[in-house]
Amino acid sequence: MFNTEIRKHIEETSCHGFLMIDTANSRNWGFGSSERLKCDSCSYVSPYYRLYEELETGKRGRKPAKINVGLQTGLMTTPISNTGMRRILAHANIAPPPPNVSAMHRAAGKVSEAMVALNVKDMHDIREKIKQDNRLCRLKDGTKVNVEGDTCYNNPLFNSGGHTPFQGGTIAVTTMSENNTRSKRIVGVHVANKLCMVARPLRNQGIAVDCPNHDGKCTANMSETDVIGNEEKWNEQVARKINTDLNIASFTGDGDSKGHSGVDKAQVQQTVHFKDLRHLGNSLKRAINKAQFNSGMFAGPASKRANFQNRFALSIRARCMSELTRAHKNTKVI
């Protein structure tokens, strides 16, 4: 930009003044900007130059800047929101003025749609790769896959007790990963979401809105009255997605929900169910703490017996987990 305009400025005006960026007339496009040069001695003004690269979309209209798309892609891997990112940039005086929040949200929506499509394709490719590996191993049924899965929430479900009549969580993410290889790649995901940014302002205006069936764009895919902790339903939906390419042979879950029932509903053939060691150990510890032992089992005053029983439960859990881990390592598959 400077080399071209300095030469052009001298050729057209014969002026030897200095060219500087016209910051008062910058054109911002999110985090990208278009700048022009002006002379401090004459009235020469250069055309605008884009100081960012555009992303080709194949559609009509203004192209998005790569820096804006890259920022939204990076934010999706962090807990920082668009509002938080805008505040950071404003306090650091990095991009004055900071980009508009609504524009950042629109960019995030477009990037998230592309990310969802990319992840769906990636999980499909992983499932196809598992079938290829099964055929290379000369398995009788090349579509079999062993999976493990669980559901996590944006808030602990027990947090609502005594504080609100509503459920503690509003988002549930159910993930299943394959157990055929050591990579444990994710082969199925389902996100249950009750949050809708469109419905809330409408309800504040007295308009009856029922998510996710109202007009316009609804970010929720379940009703507010639905049970967010229905892991049976979420596991069934993930299992049906996996069944488009593979058949689940075994499912390892936490054992404290009905997730295994959901996998059974989605399967035509019978599924073997296992419990993961961490939840199995915790269940064993709770059972020992609740057990009624003989009065002579734990000596000492009553105030210390509960402590002795808890330490005994921890010891039994550690011993059992050690035995199971060693047995698994020593097992040779022929």
Short mmCIF file of C-alpha atoms in Angstrom, two decimals:
data_model
loop_
_atom_site.label_atom_id
_atom_site.label_comp_id
_atom_site.label_asym_id
_atom_site.label_seq_id
_atom_site.Cartn_x
_atom_site.Cartn_y
_atom_site.Cartn_z
CA MET A 1 0.00 0.00 0.00
CA PHE A 2 2.67 2.54 1.00
CA ASN A 3 5.08 1.75 -1.84
CA THR A 4 2.36 2.03 -4.47
CA GLU A 5 0.82 5.21 -3.11
CA ILE A 6 4.12 7.02 -2.46
CA ARG A 7 5.14 6.56 -6.09
CA LYS A 8 1.66 7.46 -7.33
CA HIS A 9 1.53 10.53 -5.08
CA ILE A 10 4.78 11.93 -6.43
CA GLU A 11 3.87 11.22 -10.06
CA GLU A 12 0.44 12.86 -9.86
CA THR A 13 1.11 15.86 -7.61
CA SER A 14 4.91 16.38 -7.55
CA CYS A 15 4.41 16.90 -3.82
CA HIS A 16 7.05 15.62 -1.42
CA GLY A 17 4.85 15.59 1.65
CA PHE A 18 4.48 12.58 3.91
CA LEU A 19 1.68 10.06 3.49
CA MET A 20 -0.02 8.83 6.64
CA ILE A 21 -2.95 6.58 7.44
CA ASP A 22 -6.24 8.44 7.59
CA THR A 23 -7.36 6.92 10.91
CA ALA A 24 -10.35 9.24 11.18
CA ASN A 25 -11.95 7.59 8.14
CA SER A 26 -11.12 3.93 8.75
CA ARG A 27 -13.68 1.39 7.60
CA ASN A 28 -13.97 -1.47 10.05
CA TRP A 29 -15.26 -4.93 9.12
CA GLY A 30 -15.32 -6.70 12.45
CA PHE A 31 -11.69 -7.08 13.45
CA GLY A 32 -10.53 -6.25 9.95
CA SER A 33 -10.26 -2.77 8.54
CA SER A 34 -9.82 -0.89 5.28
CA GLU A 35 -7.48 2.09 5.36
CA ARG A 36 -6.46 4.90 3.05
CA LEU A 37 -3.49 7.28 2.99
CA LYS A 38 -3.57 11.07 2.96
CA CYS A 39 -0.84 13.64 2.46
CA ASP A 40 0.02 16.07 5.24
CA SER A 41 0.96 18.78 2.73
CA CYS A 42 -1.60 18.53 -0.07
CA SER A 43 -5.11 17.21 -0.65
CA TYR A 44 -4.02 13.85 -2.04
CA VAL A 45 -6.07 10.90 -0.75
CA SER A 46 -5.51 7.31 -1.82
CA PRO A 47 -8.21 4.70 -2.44
CA TYR A 48 -9.05 2.28 0.37
CA TYR A 49 -6.97 -0.86 0.86
CA ARG A 50 -8.23 -3.95 2.67
CA LEU A 51 -5.84 -4.94 5.45
CA TYR A 52 -7.44 -8.36 5.84
CA GLU A 53 -8.05 -11.43 3.73
CA GLU A 54 -11.54 -12.36 2.61
CA LEU A 55 -13.06 -15.80 2.83
CA GLU A 56 -14.59 -17.05 -0.40
CA THR A 57 -18.14 -18.30 0.20
CA GLY A 58 -19.45 -18.67 -3.34
CA LYS A 59 -22.39 -16.41 -2.48
CA ARG A 60 -23.33 -12.88 -3.44
CA GLY A 61 -22.64 -9.99 -1.13
CA ARG A 62 -19.75 -8.89 1.00
CA LYS A 63 -17.31 -11.63 1.90
CA PRO A 64 -16.47 -12.33 5.57
CA ALA A 65 -13.00 -11.53 6.84
CA LYS A 66 -10.83 -14.50 7.73
CA ILE A 67 -9.85 -12.88 11.02
CA ASN A 68 -13.51 -12.70 12.11
CA VAL A 69 -14.17 -16.32 11.21
CA GLY A 70 -10.92 -17.42 12.85
CA LEU A 71 -11.78 -15.58 16.06
CA GLN A 72 -15.18 -17.30 16.33
CA THR A 73 -13.57 -20.67 15.63
CA GLY A 74 -11.11 -20.07 18.46
CA LEU A 75 -13.78 -18.85 20.89
CA MET A 76 -15.67 -22.12 20.43
CA THR A 77 -12.79 -23.96 22.08
CA THR A 78 -12.79 -21.64 25.13
CA PRO A 79 -15.38 -20.58 27.74
CA ILE A 80 -14.99 -16.92 26.66
CA SER A 81 -18.14 -15.39 25.19
CA ASN A 82 -18.36 -12.71 22.51
CA THR A 83 -19.23 -10.15 25.17
CA GLY A 84 -16.23 -11.19 27.25
CA MET A 85 -13.92 -11.06 24.24
CA ARG A 86 -15.20 -7.60 23.36
CA ARG A 87 -14.48 -6.37 26.90
CA ILE A 88 -10.96 -7.79 26.82
CA LEU A 89 -10.19 -6.00 23.56
CA ALA A 90 -11.74 -2.76 24.80
CA HIS A 91 -9.70 -2.74 28.02
CA ALA A 92 -6.52 -3.66 26.15
CA ASN A 93 -7.27 -1.00 23.51
CA ILE A 94 -6.43 -3.53 20.80
CA ALA A 95 -9.30 -2.92 18.40
CA PRO A 96 -10.83 0.50 19.06
CA PRO A 97 -13.75 0.63 18.70
CA PRO A 98 -14.51 -3.04 19.51
CA PRO A 99 -16.74 -4.88 17.02
CA ASN A 100 -20.49 -4.80 17.52
CA VAL A 101 -21.80 -7.61 19.75
CA SER A 102 -24.74 -8.45 17.49
CA ALA A 103 -22.40 -8.74 14.50
CA MET A 104 -20.14 -11.05 16.47
CA HIS A 105 -23.16 -13.19 17.41
CA ARG A 106 -24.22 -13.44 13.77
CA ALA A 107 -20.71 -14.51 12.80
CA ALA A 108 -20.72 -17.07 15.62
CA GLY A 109 -24.01 -18.50 14.36
CA LYS A 110 -22.66 -19.01 10.85
CA VAL A 111 -19.41 -20.50 12.10
CA SER A 112 -21.23 -22.83 14.51
CA GLU A 113 -23.40 -24.20 11.69
CA ALA A 114 -20.28 -24.98 9.68
CA MET A 115 -18.61 -26.54 12.74
CA VAL A 116 -21.63 -28.78 13.37
CA ALA A 117 -21.65 -29.98 9.77
CA LEU A 118 -17.89 -30.59 9.91
CA ASN A 119 -18.15 -32.58 13.14
CA VAL A 120 -21.03 -34.68 11.83
CA LYS A 121 -18.98 -35.55 8.75
CA ASP A 122 -15.91 -36.26 10.88
CA MET A 123 -17.82 -38.68 13.14
CA HIS A 124 -19.23 -40.42 10.06
CA ASP A 125 -15.69 -40.81 8.69
CA ILE A 126 -14.53 -42.24 12.03
CA ARG A 127 -17.33 -44.81 11.99
CA GLU A 128 -16.42 -45.79 8.43
CA LYS A 129 -12.78 -46.13 9.49
CA ILE A 130 -13.83 -48.48 12.31
CA LYS A 131 -15.60 -50.69 9.78
CA GLN A 132 -12.47 -50.78 7.65
CA ASP A 133 -10.35 -51.70 10.68
CA ASN A 134 -12.79 -54.48 11.59
CA ARG A 135 -12.53 -55.92 8.09
CA LEU A 136 -8.73 -55.79 8.25
CA CYS A 137 -8.90 -57.68 11.55
CA ARG A 138 -11.12 -60.25 9.78
CA LEU A 139 -13.90 -59.94 12.31
CA LYS A 140 -17.01 -61.95 11.58
CA ASP A 141 -19.21 -58.85 11.85
CA GLY A 142 -17.38 -55.75 10.65
CA THR A 143 -20.09 -53.39 11.87
CA LYS A 144 -19.64 -54.12 15.59
CA VAL A 145 -18.35 -51.35 17.85
CA ASN A 146 -17.84 -51.12 21.60
CA VAL A 147 -18.72 -47.71 23.02
CA GLU A 148 -18.67 -45.85 26.31
CA GLY A 149 -20.74 -42.78 27.05
CA ASP A 150 -22.09 -40.36 29.59
CA THR A 151 -24.06 -37.12 29.84
CA CYS A 152 -22.77 -33.86 31.30
CA TYR A 153 -24.76 -30.74 32.20
CA ASN A 154 -24.04 -27.03 32.28
CA ASN A 155 -25.14 -27.01 35.95
CA PRO A 156 -25.32 -29.85 38.49
CA LEU A 157 -28.90 -31.11 38.60
CA PHE A 158 -28.93 -31.21 42.41
CA ASN A 159 -28.26 -27.44 42.58
CA SER A 160 -31.95 -26.68 42.15
CA GLY A 161 -32.95 -28.32 45.42
CA GLY A 162 -34.54 -25.74 47.72
CA HIS A 163 -33.59 -22.78 45.51
CA THR A 164 -35.84 -22.90 42.44
CA PRO A 165 -38.87 -24.89 41.28
CA PHE A 166 -37.14 -25.46 37.95
CA GLN A 167 -34.49 -28.00 37.06
CA GLY A 168 -30.87 -27.14 37.74
CA GLY A 169 -29.56 -27.75 34.22
CA THR A 170 -30.64 -26.29 30.90
CA ILE A 171 -28.13 -27.99 28.57
CA ALA A 172 -27.24 -31.68 28.43
CA VAL A 173 -24.45 -33.03 26.22
CA THR A 174 -24.37 -36.78 25.64
CA THR A 175 -21.19 -38.20 24.14
CA MET A 176 -20.24 -41.72 23.07
CA SER A 177 -16.72 -42.77 22.13
CA GLU A 178 -15.50 -46.01 20.64
CA ASN A 179 -13.65 -48.59 22.71
CA ASN A 180 -12.28 -50.60 19.79
CA THR A 181 -9.00 -48.68 19.79
CA ARG A 182 -6.87 -46.81 22.29
CA SER A 183 -7.72 -43.51 20.61
CA LYS A 184 -11.29 -43.61 21.98
CA ARG A 185 -12.56 -41.32 19.25
CA ILE A 186 -15.99 -39.75 19.59
CA VAL A 187 -18.53 -41.46 17.31
CA GLY A 188 -21.79 -39.84 18.45
CA VAL A 189 -22.99 -36.66 20.16
CA HIS A 190 -26.35 -35.19 21.09
CA VAL A 191 -26.97 -31.77 22.65
CA ALA A 192 -30.27 -31.13 24.45
CA ASN A 193 -30.85 -27.41 24.91
CA LYS A 194 -33.63 -25.48 26.64
CA LEU A 195 -32.19 -22.01 26.12
CA CYS A 196 -33.76 -19.75 23.50
CA MET A 197 -32.73 -16.11 23.19
CA VAL A 198 -35.75 -15.32 20.99
CA ALA A 199 -38.45 -16.64 23.32
CA ARG A 200 -37.37 -14.78 26.46
CA PRO A 201 -37.93 -11.20 25.20
CA LEU A 202 -41.23 -12.28 23.64
CA ARG A 203 -42.42 -13.68 26.97
CA ASN A 204 -41.42 -10.43 28.68
CA GLN A 205 -43.79 -8.68 26.29
CA GLY A 206 -46.64 -10.96 27.34
CA ILE A 207 -46.56 -13.12 24.19
CA ALA A 208 -47.13 -16.83 24.74
CA VAL A 209 -44.20 -18.73 23.24
CA ASP A 210 -43.71 -22.48 23.21
CA CYS A 211 -40.19 -23.68 22.44
CA PRO A 212 -39.12 -25.22 20.15
CA ASN A 213 -42.27 -24.75 18.04
CA HIS A 214 -42.56 -20.96 17.83
CA ASP A 215 -42.11 -18.88 14.69
CA GLY A 216 -38.67 -17.65 13.75
CA LYS A 217 -35.35 -19.11 14.78
CA CYS A 218 -35.39 -21.18 17.98
CA THR A 219 -32.10 -22.29 19.49
CA ALA A 220 -33.84 -24.72 21.88
CA ASN A 221 -34.59 -28.27 20.79
CA MET A 222 -36.69 -29.26 23.81
CA SER A 223 -39.47 -27.74 25.88
CA GLU A 224 -38.86 -26.09 29.25
CA THR A 225 -41.13 -28.69 30.87
CA ASP A 226 -39.14 -31.65 29.52
CA VAL A 227 -36.82 -33.50 31.88
CA ILE A 228 -33.24 -32.44 31.17
CA GLY A 229 -31.85 -35.45 33.03
CA ASN A 230 -33.55 -38.04 30.80
CA GLU A 231 -30.34 -39.85 29.87
CA GLU A 232 -32.34 -42.78 28.52
CA LYS A 233 -33.76 -40.55 25.78
CA TRP A 234 -30.45 -38.84 25.01
CA ASN A 235 -28.55 -42.14 24.76
CA GLU A 236 -31.23 -43.53 22.48
CA GLN A 237 -30.81 -40.62 20.08
CA VAL A 238 -27.01 -40.94 20.04
CA ALA A 239 -27.26 -44.71 19.53
CA ARG A 240 -29.58 -44.21 16.55
CA LYS A 241 -27.04 -41.88 14.97
CA ILE A 242 -24.31 -44.48 15.45
CA ASN A 243 -26.55 -47.22 14.05
CA THR A 244 -26.58 -45.53 10.66
CA ASP A 245 -23.08 -46.97 10.16
CA LEU A 246 -22.34 -49.36 13.04
CA ASN A 247 -24.01 -51.71 15.52
CA ILE A 248 -23.23 -51.25 19.20
CA ALA A 249 -21.96 -54.51 20.67
CA SER A 250 -21.30 -53.28 24.22
CA PHE A 251 -21.99 -50.09 26.14
CA THR A 252 -20.02 -48.88 29.16
CA GLY A 253 -21.93 -46.38 31.29
CA ASP A 254 -21.93 -44.93 34.76
CA GLY A 255 -24.56 -47.34 36.04
CA ASP A 256 -26.44 -44.64 37.97
CA SER A 257 -28.93 -43.77 35.22
CA LYS A 258 -31.13 -45.44 32.61
CA GLY A 259 -28.71 -44.69 29.80
CA HIS A 260 -28.27 -48.38 28.99
CA SER A 261 -32.04 -48.69 28.44
CA GLY A 262 -31.88 -46.00 25.77
CA VAL A 263 -29.14 -47.89 23.94
CA ASP A 264 -31.27 -51.05 24.04
CA LYS A 265 -34.25 -49.21 22.53
CA ALA A 266 -32.16 -48.06 19.57
CA GLN A 267 -30.67 -51.51 18.97
CA VAL A 268 -32.19 -54.42 17.09
CA GLN A 269 -29.73 -56.87 18.60
CA GLN A 270 -28.86 -57.37 22.25
CA THR A 271 -26.24 -55.08 23.79
CA VAL A 272 -23.82 -56.06 26.56
CA HIS A 273 -23.65 -53.49 29.37
CA PHE A 274 -20.66 -52.66 31.55
CA LYS A 275 -20.00 -50.19 34.36
CA ASP A 276 -16.94 -47.98 34.34
CA LEU A 277 -14.57 -48.47 37.25
CA ARG A 278 -14.89 -45.00 38.76
CA HIS A 279 -18.66 -45.13 39.17
CA LEU A 280 -18.52 -48.79 40.16
CA GLY A 281 -16.01 -47.94 42.89
CA ASN A 282 -18.13 -45.05 44.16
CA SER A 283 -21.21 -47.29 44.28
CA LEU A 284 -19.24 -49.88 46.25
CA LYS A 285 -18.03 -47.22 48.69
CA ARG A 286 -21.55 -45.90 49.27
CA ALA A 287 -22.88 -49.41 49.84
CA ILE A 288 -20.22 -50.16 52.47
CA ASN A 289 -20.87 -46.85 54.25
CA LYS A 290 -24.59 -47.64 54.44
CA ALA A 291 -24.10 -51.26 55.55
CA GLN A 292 -24.95 -52.23 59.14
CA PHE A 293 -21.90 -54.03 60.53
CA ASN A 294 -21.61 -55.92 63.80
CA SER A 295 -20.91 -53.70 66.80
CA GLY A 296 -17.52 -55.34 67.24
CA MET A 297 -16.44 -54.73 63.64
CA PHE A 298 -15.07 -51.25 64.35
CA ALA A 299 -13.64 -50.80 67.82
CA GLY A 300 -13.60 -47.51 69.66
CA PRO A 301 -16.14 -44.87 70.63
CA ALA A 302 -19.22 -44.25 68.48
CA SER A 303 -17.85 -40.89 67.33
CA LYS A 304 -14.95 -42.65 65.57
CA ARG A 305 -16.77 -45.69 64.20
CA ALA A 306 -18.18 -43.74 61.24
CA ASN A 307 -14.67 -42.58 60.37
CA PHE A 308 -13.33 -46.13 60.65
CA GLN A 309 -16.14 -47.44 58.44
CA ASN A 310 -15.47 -44.78 55.81
CA ARG A 311 -11.76 -45.61 55.78
CA PHE A 312 -12.66 -49.29 55.47
CA ALA A 313 -14.90 -48.45 52.48
CA LEU A 314 -12.08 -46.50 50.82
CA SER A 315 -9.69 -49.41 51.35
CA ILE A 316 -12.11 -51.96 49.89
CA ARG A 317 -12.76 -49.72 46.89
CA ALA A 318 -9.04 -49.27 46.22
CA ARG A 319 -8.38 -53.02 46.52
CA CYS A 320 -11.25 -53.99 44.21
CA MET A 321 -10.32 -51.39 41.61
CA SER A 322 -6.72 -52.58 41.71
CA GLU A 323 -7.81 -56.20 41.17
CA LEU A 324 -10.07 -55.26 38.26
CA THR A 325 -7.38 -53.13 36.64
CA ARG A 326 -4.78 -55.88 36.96
CA ALA A 327 -7.19 -58.51 35.64
CA HIS A 328 -7.91 -56.32 32.63
CA LYS A 329 -4.20 -55.83 31.90
CA ASN A 330 -3.43 -59.53 32.25
CA THR A 331 -6.31 -60.64 30.02
CA LYS A 332 -5.09 -61.80 26.62
CA VAL A 333 -7.53 -61.74 23.75
CA ILE A 334 -6.93 -64.67 21.40
#
